[in-house]
PDB file of C-alpha atoms in Angstrom:
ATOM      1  CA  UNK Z   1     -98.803-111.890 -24.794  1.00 71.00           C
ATOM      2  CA  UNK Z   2    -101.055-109.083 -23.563  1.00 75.00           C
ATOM      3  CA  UNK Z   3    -103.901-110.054 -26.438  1.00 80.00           C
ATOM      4  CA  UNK Z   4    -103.306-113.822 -26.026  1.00 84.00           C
ATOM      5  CA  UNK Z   5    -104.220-113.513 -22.326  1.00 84.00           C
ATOM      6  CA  UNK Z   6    -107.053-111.280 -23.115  1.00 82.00           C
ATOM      7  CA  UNK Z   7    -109.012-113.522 -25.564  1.00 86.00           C
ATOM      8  CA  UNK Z   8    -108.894-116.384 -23.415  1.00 88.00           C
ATOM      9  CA  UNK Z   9    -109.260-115.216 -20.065  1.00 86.00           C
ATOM     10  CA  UNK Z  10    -105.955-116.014 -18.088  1.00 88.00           C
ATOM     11  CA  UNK Z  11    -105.843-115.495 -14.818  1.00 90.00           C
ATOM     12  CA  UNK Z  12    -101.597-116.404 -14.355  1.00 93.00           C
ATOM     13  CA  UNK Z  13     -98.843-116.227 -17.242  1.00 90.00           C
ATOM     14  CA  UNK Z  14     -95.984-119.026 -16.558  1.00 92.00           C
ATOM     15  CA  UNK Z  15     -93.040-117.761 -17.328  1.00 89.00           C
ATOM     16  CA  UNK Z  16     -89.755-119.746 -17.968  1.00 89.00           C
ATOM     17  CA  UNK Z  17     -85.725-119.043 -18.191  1.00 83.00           C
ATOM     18  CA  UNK Z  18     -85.983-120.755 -22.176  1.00 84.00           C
ATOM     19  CA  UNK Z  19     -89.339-120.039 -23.125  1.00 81.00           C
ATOM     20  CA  UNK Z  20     -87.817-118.169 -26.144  1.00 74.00           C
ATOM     21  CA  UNK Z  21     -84.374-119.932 -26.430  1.00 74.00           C
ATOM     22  CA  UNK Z  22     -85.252-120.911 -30.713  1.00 74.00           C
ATOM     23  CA  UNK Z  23     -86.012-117.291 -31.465  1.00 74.00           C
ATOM     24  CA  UNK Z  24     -83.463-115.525 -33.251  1.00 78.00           C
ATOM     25  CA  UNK Z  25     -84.589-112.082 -30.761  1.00 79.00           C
ATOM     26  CA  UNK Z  26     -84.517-113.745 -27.942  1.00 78.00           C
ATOM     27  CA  UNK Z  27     -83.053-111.697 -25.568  1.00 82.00           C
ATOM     28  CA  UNK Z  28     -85.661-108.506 -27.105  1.00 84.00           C
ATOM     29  CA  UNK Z  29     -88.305-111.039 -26.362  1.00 82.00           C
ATOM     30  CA  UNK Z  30     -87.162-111.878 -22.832  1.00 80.00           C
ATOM     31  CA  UNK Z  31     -87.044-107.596 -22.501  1.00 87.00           C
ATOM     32  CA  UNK Z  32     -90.872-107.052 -24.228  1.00 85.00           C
ATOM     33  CA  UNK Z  33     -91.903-109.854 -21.993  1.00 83.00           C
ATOM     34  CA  UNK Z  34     -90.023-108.329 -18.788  1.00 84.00           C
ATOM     35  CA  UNK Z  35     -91.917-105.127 -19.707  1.00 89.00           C
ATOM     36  CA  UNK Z  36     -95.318-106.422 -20.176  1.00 84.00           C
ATOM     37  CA  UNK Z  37     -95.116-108.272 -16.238  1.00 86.00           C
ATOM     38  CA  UNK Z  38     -93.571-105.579 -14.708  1.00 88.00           C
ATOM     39  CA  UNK Z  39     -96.524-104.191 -12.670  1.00 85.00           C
ATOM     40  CA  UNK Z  40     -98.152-107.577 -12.312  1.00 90.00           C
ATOM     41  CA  UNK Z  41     -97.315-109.465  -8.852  1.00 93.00           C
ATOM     42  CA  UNK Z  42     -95.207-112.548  -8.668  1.00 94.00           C
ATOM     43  CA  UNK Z  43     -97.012-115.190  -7.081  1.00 96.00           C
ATOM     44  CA  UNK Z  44     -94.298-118.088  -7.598  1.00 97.00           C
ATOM     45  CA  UNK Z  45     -91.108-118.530  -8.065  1.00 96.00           C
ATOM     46  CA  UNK Z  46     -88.668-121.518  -8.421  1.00 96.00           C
ATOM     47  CA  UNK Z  47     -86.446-121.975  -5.716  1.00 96.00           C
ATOM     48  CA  UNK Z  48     -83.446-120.905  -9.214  1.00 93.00           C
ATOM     49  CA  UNK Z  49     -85.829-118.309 -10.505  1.00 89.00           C
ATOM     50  CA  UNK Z  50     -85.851-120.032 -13.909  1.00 90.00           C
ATOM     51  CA  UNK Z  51     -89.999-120.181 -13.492  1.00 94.00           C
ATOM     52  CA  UNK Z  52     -92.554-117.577 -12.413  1.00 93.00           C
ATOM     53  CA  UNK Z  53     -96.146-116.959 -12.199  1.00 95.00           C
ATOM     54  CA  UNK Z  54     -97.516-113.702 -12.226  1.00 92.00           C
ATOM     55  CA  UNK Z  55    -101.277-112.444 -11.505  1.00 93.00           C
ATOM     56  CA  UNK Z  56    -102.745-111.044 -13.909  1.00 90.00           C
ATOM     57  CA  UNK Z  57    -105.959-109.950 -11.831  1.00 85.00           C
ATOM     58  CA  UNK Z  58    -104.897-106.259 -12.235  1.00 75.00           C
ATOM     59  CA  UNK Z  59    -104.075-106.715 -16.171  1.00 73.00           C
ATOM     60  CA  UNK Z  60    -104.595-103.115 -17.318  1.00 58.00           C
ATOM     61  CA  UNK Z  61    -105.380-102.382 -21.169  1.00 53.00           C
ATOM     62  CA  UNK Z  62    -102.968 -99.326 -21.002  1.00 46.00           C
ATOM     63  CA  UNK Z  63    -100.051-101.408 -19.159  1.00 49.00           C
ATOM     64  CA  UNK Z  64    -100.548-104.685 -21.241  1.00 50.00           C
ATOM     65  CA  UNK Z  65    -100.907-102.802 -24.865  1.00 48.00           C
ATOM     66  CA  UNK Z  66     -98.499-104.439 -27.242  1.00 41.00           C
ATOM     67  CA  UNK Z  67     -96.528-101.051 -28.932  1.00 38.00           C
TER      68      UNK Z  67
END
């Protein structure tokens, strides 16, 4: 996610409730993903939560570094 966003520039990251739901890891996904947008401010969400957009303005390279 963190690279992906890098190379081409993204400003917002859409996250949704089943965005992983044919991976076998989904749930360690959903937790990597959770871990990644942690610091970064919601700036939507669905009125059920099942979509969000964060900012990714403040993207850091130590934050966002895939481990």
């Amino acid at each position: 996610l963190a690279d992906v966003a890098r190379a081409i520039g993204a400003r917002y990251w859409v996250v949704t409730e089943d965005d992983f739901r044919f991976e076998s890891a989904r749930d360690a996904y959903r937790q990597r993903v959770g871990q990644l947008l942690a610091a970064q401010p919601v700036v939507f969400r669905s009125p059920t939560g099942g979509v969000q957009v964060y900012d990714l303005a403040g993207w850091s390279e130590a934050g966002a570094r895939i481990r």
